[in-house]
Amino acid sequence: MAVEEGGCVNKAFDAVDDGFHTIDLRSNHLGNDAKRPEAEAESEPHGGQESHALRCGWGMFRPAWLQRFRTAKWALFWLCWAGAIQGMVVNGFVNVVITTIEKRFGLRSMQTGVIAGGYDMASFACLAPVTYLGGRMGSSKPRWLGWGVLLMGTGSLIFALPHFLVPPYRIAGDEPEDLCIPNRTISMNHCDSDSTSEGGAWAVGVFVFAQLLHGAGATPLFTLGVTYIDENVSKKMSSVYLGVYYTMAVVGPALGYVLGGQMLNIYTDFPTVDSETIGITPQSSVWIGAWWVGFILSAILCLVVAIPLLAFPYELPGAAEIRASKVCEAHEGAASKSAAFSALHELPQATVALMRNPTFVFLNLAGASEGMLISGFAAFLPKLIENQFAVSASEAALLLGVITVPAGGGGTFIGGWLVKRWKLACAGIIKLCVAVTLIAAVFTFSFVLSCDDYPFAGVTENYNSPSVTGGGVLSAQCNWGCGCEGAAYAPVCARDGRVYFSACHAGCRAAARHGAAHAYRDCACVQHADSNSSIPYDAINNVCSSDCPYLWPFVFLAFCVMLFTFLATMPALSATLRCVREDQRSFALGIQWIKVRLLGTIPAPLLFGFLIDLSCSLWEKTCGSTGACLLYDNLNMSRYMLALALVGKLCSVVFFFLAWWCYRPPGGKNGNGVTPALELGTGDKPPTISATQTNGLQPHENGYCNAALECTDHL
């Protein structure tokens, strides 16, 4: 790097081909042609060992044909796929299969909440060591990224492991003993079989361990991955590359919802069992989809992506020039090694200084409340849609996948565009966060839309037959003596519109195939109505159709909630960066992420799962133990979700408002007006800033002369 009269020479603009035409800002371009060979010679690595380390390959295998891929564009390509896979698995597949693994392994929502929170726990624990060790001088960030992707793929394999550790899924209702047999002796032999091992703590332990690997493996992606991109492309193109990277990260969850939902239309034991031969369809309440296939697919994709990532060198050609130019642009007196030790020694003091910044503290609290809602509803919103509107797991996943991309991605883009379009100062940005969060709080009243409960015989409605004293809520004279006490949960929809716990509880004595489903006749508990005389059976093992008209209004309102929630994310991030000193920005973001995870994303699935369990009306009883919830009270579930969403949004509004109220711009009040952008000068003289441009503010001791302009001392 050379210094001329025109200012700092950025060799990266000449040495790096990033696919875009860059503009040379030097005043004397032709005069530098003679000096370019010497500068390029100085930038070449000295010694065979260093040259070998800068080549693409694995170990000693670094062929010449592989070096054509040693560019920032190819690094971005594989990082985009890694980010998309992470979003597809963690925010897509896991959230889609929550309800399915609850039914398959007899888990509570509280337990699945622990499973969902395992990712954030590991990510929180690994954030500091990974960023410190991977960010050291000479550390190979691609190696950390590649091994992290492999670790994430291992977690996906382990997540699918419980499917292979349990016997094939037994469809309740397809055996003769599932019918009403008068004077039958109750048999509990099934408690001595392997079926008792299908649920419990061991399954939760395996799933949580897999989620811990997911979190640990994904930690380098949005820390070291972002740094690796920024270090190897010019400052002008860094935002473009990172924008593409984060866009793929948003697309990932949508792919996970759509693909995961389609997998649930396939029977879980499809390699060995044909679902048509056992009389069950995806519309059945006891249907278990192939929840594990998506994780096997993601493990394979992780292996495919990790191999190219491990081949990249610790830096790309031209990185030295880019690094030197960025130091020159930042400040002439570059920080020395002793300054780094000084910064580490002053870490407690820096933390205290940040905690004394009320705007920063309240922005962190707002981020925690927003993170709690996003994490909780991402895990349990599919479950809410399934139970409230009587749709299958695959349909609920497809609906969320369709609205995630336009709402999440569109909201994030519009939020950043509004800040740039209106040229908002820091206080104006926080006002925008208050406004959009308040609008989102209004749309949370969408959870008022609640459908009536299923007419479940014995639970929400009485039997047509008189009850039996001491027989329990599921017993009546019509099924008394059928030996239904040990019958497995296999709900049937009867011609009278009621749902019965099983064909035995409906008093059915005969079964036959009706298409791909099981139909039952001679059901003593089913009331025969003349209007339904054309139906050739009394009950069928499918879900009763719902005439609730609120599904599409709810989907639209949920889209609005998601849109305005993500519309505040980029402005909130921008406000966080502007309200702290420039030399504390990275540290401030780290502190903010710690608070968001500790107060928001980690406890959110546990809280949501606990409240959903409170709305359960009927629990599964297996061999004396309580399993998964079989029936939810829709009204209570709607009220709990409304309370969580409304309280969370109101807390965010209050915290954003307090952040704006406590904010004091450098030098005094500036009215948060629109301020013109400054053009950076390239000559020896610094650009002059008039009183109009600075609103009459004097340079502040922290280096800022205006929060909106963010101009530092060296300007």
PDB file of N, CA and C in Angstrom, residues 388-390 449-452 546-556:
ATOM      1  N   GLN A 388     -56.403 -25.248  16.486  1.00  0.00           N
ATOM      2  CA  GLN A 388     -57.477 -24.268  16.425  1.00  0.00           C
ATOM      3  C   GLN A 388     -58.349 -24.458  15.193  1.00  0.00           C
ATOM      4  N   PHE A 389     -57.748 -24.756  14.064  1.00  0.00           N
ATOM      5  CA  PHE A 389     -58.482 -24.742  12.798  1.00  0.00           C
ATOM      6  C   PHE A 389     -58.584 -26.116  12.154  1.00  0.00           C
ATOM      7  N   ALA A 390     -58.223 -27.165  12.902  1.00  0.00           N
ATOM      8  CA  ALA A 390     -58.400 -28.547  12.455  1.00  0.00           C
ATOM      9  C   ALA A 390     -57.758 -28.803  11.092  1.00  0.00           C
ATOM     10  N   LEU A 449     -59.298 -14.749  17.576  1.00  0.00           N
ATOM     11  CA  LEU A 449     -60.029 -15.667  16.699  1.00  0.00           C
ATOM     12  C   LEU A 449     -59.829 -17.092  17.178  1.00  0.00           C
ATOM     13  N   SER A 450     -60.869 -17.668  17.707  1.00  0.00           N
ATOM     14  CA  SER A 450     -60.794 -19.011  18.261  1.00  0.00           C
ATOM     15  C   SER A 450     -61.978 -19.831  17.768  1.00  0.00           C
ATOM     16  N   CYS A 451     -61.694 -21.060  17.348  1.00  0.00           N
ATOM     17  CA  CYS A 451     -62.752 -21.960  16.890  1.00  0.00           C
ATOM     18  C   CYS A 451     -63.299 -22.761  18.073  1.00  0.00           C
ATOM     19  N   ASP A 452     -64.509 -23.228  17.900  1.00  0.00           N
ATOM     20  CA  ASP A 452     -65.120 -24.056  18.939  1.00  0.00           C
ATOM     21  C   ASP A 452     -64.353 -25.364  19.076  1.00  0.00           C
ATOM     22  N   SER A 546     -63.991 -29.220   9.877  1.00  0.00           N
ATOM     23  CA  SER A 546     -64.326 -28.056  10.694  1.00  0.00           C
ATOM     24  C   SER A 546     -64.968 -26.987   9.815  1.00  0.00           C
ATOM     25  N   ASP A 547     -66.024 -26.391  10.327  1.00  0.00           N
ATOM     26  CA  ASP A 547     -66.687 -25.307   9.605  1.00  0.00           C
ATOM     27  C   ASP A 547     -66.288 -23.945  10.159  1.00  0.00           C
ATOM     28  N   CYS A 548     -65.156 -23.903  10.876  1.00  0.00           N
ATOM     29  CA  CYS A 548     -64.681 -22.632  11.436  1.00  0.00           C
ATOM     30  C   CYS A 548     -64.201 -21.731  10.300  1.00  0.00           C
ATOM     31  N   PRO A 549     -64.703 -20.482  10.210  1.00  0.00           N
ATOM     32  CA  PRO A 549     -64.355 -19.606   9.075  1.00  0.00           C
ATOM     33  C   PRO A 549     -63.161 -18.698   9.328  1.00  0.00           C
ATOM     34  N   TYR A 550     -62.423 -18.916  10.427  1.00  0.00           N
ATOM     35  CA  TYR A 550     -61.417 -17.942  10.834  1.00  0.00           C
ATOM     36  C   TYR A 550     -60.008 -18.273  10.363  1.00  0.00           C
ATOM     37  N   LEU A 551     -59.804 -19.361   9.623  1.00  0.00           N
ATOM     38  CA  LEU A 551     -58.437 -19.743   9.271  1.00  0.00           C
ATOM     39  C   LEU A 551     -57.748 -18.670   8.437  1.00  0.00           C
ATOM     40  N   TRP A 552     -58.345 -18.271   7.316  1.00  0.00           N
ATOM     41  CA  TRP A 552     -57.675 -17.311   6.435  1.00  0.00           C
ATOM     42  C   TRP A 552     -57.592 -15.912   7.032  1.00  0.00           C
ATOM     43  N   PRO A 553     -58.611 -15.419   7.765  1.00  0.00           N
ATOM     44  CA  PRO A 553     -58.393 -14.154   8.481  1.00  0.00           C
ATOM     45  C   PRO A 553     -57.240 -14.224   9.471  1.00  0.00           C
ATOM     46  N   PHE A 554     -57.104 -15.365  10.158  1.00  0.00           N
ATOM     47  CA  PHE A 554     -55.995 -15.509  11.102  1.00  0.00           C
ATOM     48  C   PHE A 554     -54.657 -15.514  10.369  1.00  0.00           C
ATOM     49  N   VAL A 555     -54.582 -16.200   9.238  1.00  0.00           N
ATOM     50  CA  VAL A 555     -53.335 -16.236   8.476  1.00  0.00           C
ATOM     51  C   VAL A 555     -52.937 -14.836   8.025  1.00  0.00           C
ATOM     52  N   PHE A 556     -53.912 -14.052   7.570  1.00  0.00           N
ATOM     53  CA  PHE A 556     -53.609 -12.686   7.134  1.00  0.00           C
ATOM     54  C   PHE A 556     -53.128 -11.824   8.301  1.00  0.00           C
TER      55      PHE A 556
END
